[in-house]
Amino acid sequence: MAMKTLSAKNALALDKDLMSIGAFSIDQLMELAGLSVSQAVYRVHPPSRGRRVLVACGPGNNGGDGLVAARHLWHYGYKPTIYYPKQSKNELYQRLTTQLKNLNIPFTDDFPSALKQTDHIVDAIFGFSFKPPIRDPFPSVITLLEETSIPITSVDAPSSWDIEEGPPKEGPGAKFNPEVLVSLTAPKPLAKWFVGRHFLGGRFVSPDIAQKYELELPEYDGIDQIVEIGKDGQKL
Amino acid sequence: MAMKTLSAKNALALDKDLMSIGAFSIDQLMELAGLSVSQAVYRVHPPSRGRRVLVACGPGNNGGDGLVAARHLWHYGYKPTIYYPKQSKNELYQRLTTQLKNLNIPFTDDFPSALKQTDHIVDAIFGFSFKPPIRDPFPSVITLLEETSIPITSVDAPSSWDIEEGPPKEGPGAKFNPEVLVSLTAPKPLAKWFVGRHFLGGRFVSPDIAQKYELELPEYDGIDQIVEIGKDGQKL
């Protein structure tokens, strides 16, 4: 059975529905999305495997999910470092940034150096609203992510991948294969090209919204905010 | 060693600090507080012990924490029912209410009947800003909570208890002893009178704020949003 996926267009519409019909605030959704990501990192890379986590954040909502995940990771005992070169002036992102600075979590502009001093990477650069071309300074960052042997957890999409068509044919990202993908709300079509451990996060979708978008959501265990899924989209 | 507690006055000041210096929004804090409560309920009363949970919500922030907890409990597989007789017109509470209605979670005005059809109760009526007298319709609700044999999890305070002085000397609440208490951020002085399982929730306090209020926060395990503590305030 093929995995049910959510197109970029429908992912945007679903997000809007969550905030209108669903009555969620962006603060709530981002908190729960970032929490999901932090739980996936803990699952695949517990602190005993190395506490240093480099969180690469893009300018939009995907970056915001990364900022929230970094805060939870700090509380779990990790030592996050943040690479966030295009900081949004949006009030929410500024607050998420302050929350990290209050924990004395370092921010760096030097991605190549930070990459040499980490045990795990969270790729929160681009999400389902990504459209090429990749803007500076991210092409070189993507190339480094492609080349590194340090394990990477991508949030919603391996950054640089087309949401519908998967990895680019050439250029930065053409050979990018993160170890872990956390799909938020539902897998996007790019998941067909992904090989690695795949988690679904975002345990807040109502049955009505799931039905409207024809999602087939697997059951989560206990109080988990993530569930690991296979190539068919079913719970592993 | 005596438990370190946070006075009502300081609990209010700390909450204000979280939102000013801490840069948290009320949406974020309430989401994480409610999540803590839902995890405590899952710990003490897993779904196998009965899925019906009656969540009694007061008019303020404590009630909001209850509304968030109810949503998470639904996603864990519980069947919550909400008693929320004094619904706030505040936009946040209205959104939290809509989120529950979208899950087809029933609201009831008939507390005595609801009490006969539940396996567990969440008392989210009054929190650290409670001051007597107890206003209608809550005196009779507190009396029913006192008399029931169904286990109760109280959020931040057993409702009707004075934050500094514990249970009232007489009237509704004088004999109220919930089985479980979830203290948010830090235990309040009333915890000295509490006998039962005591959890701490609110894994978002920065070391700076903990130091300012001289909190002695125990370590949480793994990705838990709660930690069980003893009479000395230390992790059990």
mmCIF file of N, CA and C in Angstrom, chain B residues 16 25 30 44 52 57 59 63 77 90 118-119 124 146 149 151 176-177 179 185 191 204-205 208 219 224 228 231 233:
data_model
loop_
_atom_site.group_PDB
_atom_site.id
_atom_site.type_symbol
_atom_site.label_atom_id
_atom_site.label_comp_id
_atom_site.label_asym_id
_atom_site.label_seq_id
_atom_site.Cartn_x
_atom_site.Cartn_y
_atom_site.Cartn_z
ATOM 1 N N LYS B 16 4.311 36.513 35.722
ATOM 2 C CA LYS B 16 4.534 37.759 34.975
ATOM 3 C C LYS B 16 5.935 37.791 34.383
ATOM 4 N N SER B 25 4.428 33.341 25.630
ATOM 5 C CA SER B 25 3.039 33.788 25.524
ATOM 6 C C SER B 25 2.189 32.920 26.440
ATOM 7 N N MET B 30 0.224 27.864 28.802
ATOM 8 C CA MET B 30 -0.957 27.074 29.115
ATOM 9 C C MET B 30 -0.906 25.720 28.411
ATOM 10 N N VAL B 44 -0.990 8.277 36.705
ATOM 11 C CA VAL B 44 -1.689 7.732 37.887
ATOM 12 C C VAL B 44 -2.931 6.936 37.505
ATOM 13 N N ARG B 52 -13.087 7.334 31.192
ATOM 14 C CA ARG B 52 -13.935 8.516 31.385
ATOM 15 C C ARG B 52 -13.289 9.479 32.382
ATOM 16 N N CYS B 57 -13.646 22.809 35.245
ATOM 17 C CA CYS B 57 -12.848 24.002 34.945
ATOM 18 C C CYS B 57 -13.442 25.244 35.583
ATOM 19 N N PRO B 59 -13.184 29.632 36.160
ATOM 20 C CA PRO B 59 -13.259 30.730 35.190
ATOM 21 C C PRO B 59 -11.910 31.295 34.734
ATOM 22 N N GLY B 63 -8.658 26.902 34.983
ATOM 23 C CA GLY B 63 -9.620 26.283 34.073
ATOM 24 C C GLY B 63 -9.048 26.095 32.681
ATOM 25 N N GLY B 77 -6.632 8.822 24.098
ATOM 26 C CA GLY B 77 -7.645 7.770 24.069
ATOM 27 C C GLY B 77 -8.649 7.816 25.208
ATOM 28 N N ASN B 90 -12.761 35.645 27.273
ATOM 29 C CA ASN B 90 -11.402 35.836 26.761
ATOM 30 C C ASN B 90 -11.183 34.962 25.518
ATOM 31 N N THR B 118 -18.105 8.848 35.648
ATOM 32 C CA THR B 118 -16.691 9.083 35.340
ATOM 33 C C THR B 118 -15.799 8.156 36.154
ATOM 34 N N ASP B 119 -14.581 7.959 35.643
ATOM 35 C CA ASP B 119 -13.597 7.101 36.324
ATOM 36 C C ASP B 119 -12.511 7.918 37.022
ATOM 37 N N ALA B 124 -9.727 21.473 37.988
ATOM 38 C CA ALA B 124 -9.044 22.662 37.459
ATOM 39 C C ALA B 124 -9.923 23.882 37.732
ATOM 40 N N GLU B 146 -15.498 16.649 47.685
ATOM 41 C CA GLU B 146 -15.112 16.183 49.027
ATOM 42 C C GLU B 146 -15.667 14.797 49.310
ATOM 43 N N SER B 149 -15.845 9.171 46.009
ATOM 44 C CA SER B 149 -14.728 8.223 46.168
ATOM 45 C C SER B 149 -13.943 8.070 44.870
ATOM 46 N N PRO B 151 -11.222 8.991 42.203
ATOM 47 C CA PRO B 151 -9.947 9.695 42.386
ATOM 48 C C PRO B 151 -9.906 11.035 41.642
ATOM 49 N N PHE B 176 -11.626 18.251 51.945
ATOM 50 C CA PHE B 176 -11.285 17.882 50.561
ATOM 51 C C PHE B 176 -9.830 17.424 50.503
ATOM 52 N N ASN B 177 -9.609 16.190 50.079
ATOM 53 C CA ASN B 177 -8.254 15.634 49.961
ATOM 54 C C ASN B 177 -8.094 14.890 48.644
ATOM 55 N N GLU B 179 -6.495 12.888 45.521
ATOM 56 C CA GLU B 179 -5.494 11.818 45.503
ATOM 57 C C GLU B 179 -4.176 12.303 44.899
ATOM 58 N N THR B 185 5.069 24.822 37.961
ATOM 59 C CA THR B 185 6.268 25.645 38.177
ATOM 60 C C THR B 185 6.952 25.315 39.505
ATOM 61 N N ALA B 191 0.914 22.865 49.810
ATOM 62 C CA ALA B 191 1.369 21.485 49.601
ATOM 63 C C ALA B 191 1.743 20.808 50.921
ATOM 64 N N PHE B 204 9.817 24.452 31.874
ATOM 65 C CA PHE B 204 10.180 25.570 31.001
ATOM 66 C C PHE B 204 10.821 26.705 31.779
ATOM 67 N N VAL B 205 11.025 26.486 33.081
ATOM 68 C CA VAL B 205 11.594 27.556 33.906
ATOM 69 C C VAL B 205 13.099 27.642 33.655
ATOM 70 N N ASP B 208 17.764 31.248 35.560
ATOM 71 C CA ASP B 208 17.715 32.610 36.105
ATOM 72 C C ASP B 208 16.456 32.843 36.926
ATOM 73 N N GLU B 219 15.202 17.207 39.074
ATOM 74 C CA GLU B 219 15.442 16.839 37.675
ATOM 75 C C GLU B 219 14.292 16.010 37.124
ATOM 76 N N ASP B 224 9.948 13.605 29.916
ATOM 77 C CA ASP B 224 8.769 13.830 30.759
ATOM 78 C C ASP B 224 8.521 15.307 31.022
ATOM 79 N N GLU B 228 7.625 13.253 39.760
ATOM 80 C CA GLU B 228 6.937 12.996 41.036
ATOM 81 C C GLU B 228 7.866 13.374 42.183
ATOM 82 N N LYS B 231 7.554 14.592 50.165
ATOM 83 C CA LYS B 231 7.200 15.639 51.113
ATOM 84 C C LYS B 231 8.302 16.697 51.266
ATOM 85 N N GLY B 233 9.944 17.790 48.682
ATOM 86 C CA GLY B 233 10.043 18.493 47.401
ATOM 87 C C GLY B 233 11.060 17.882 46.468
#
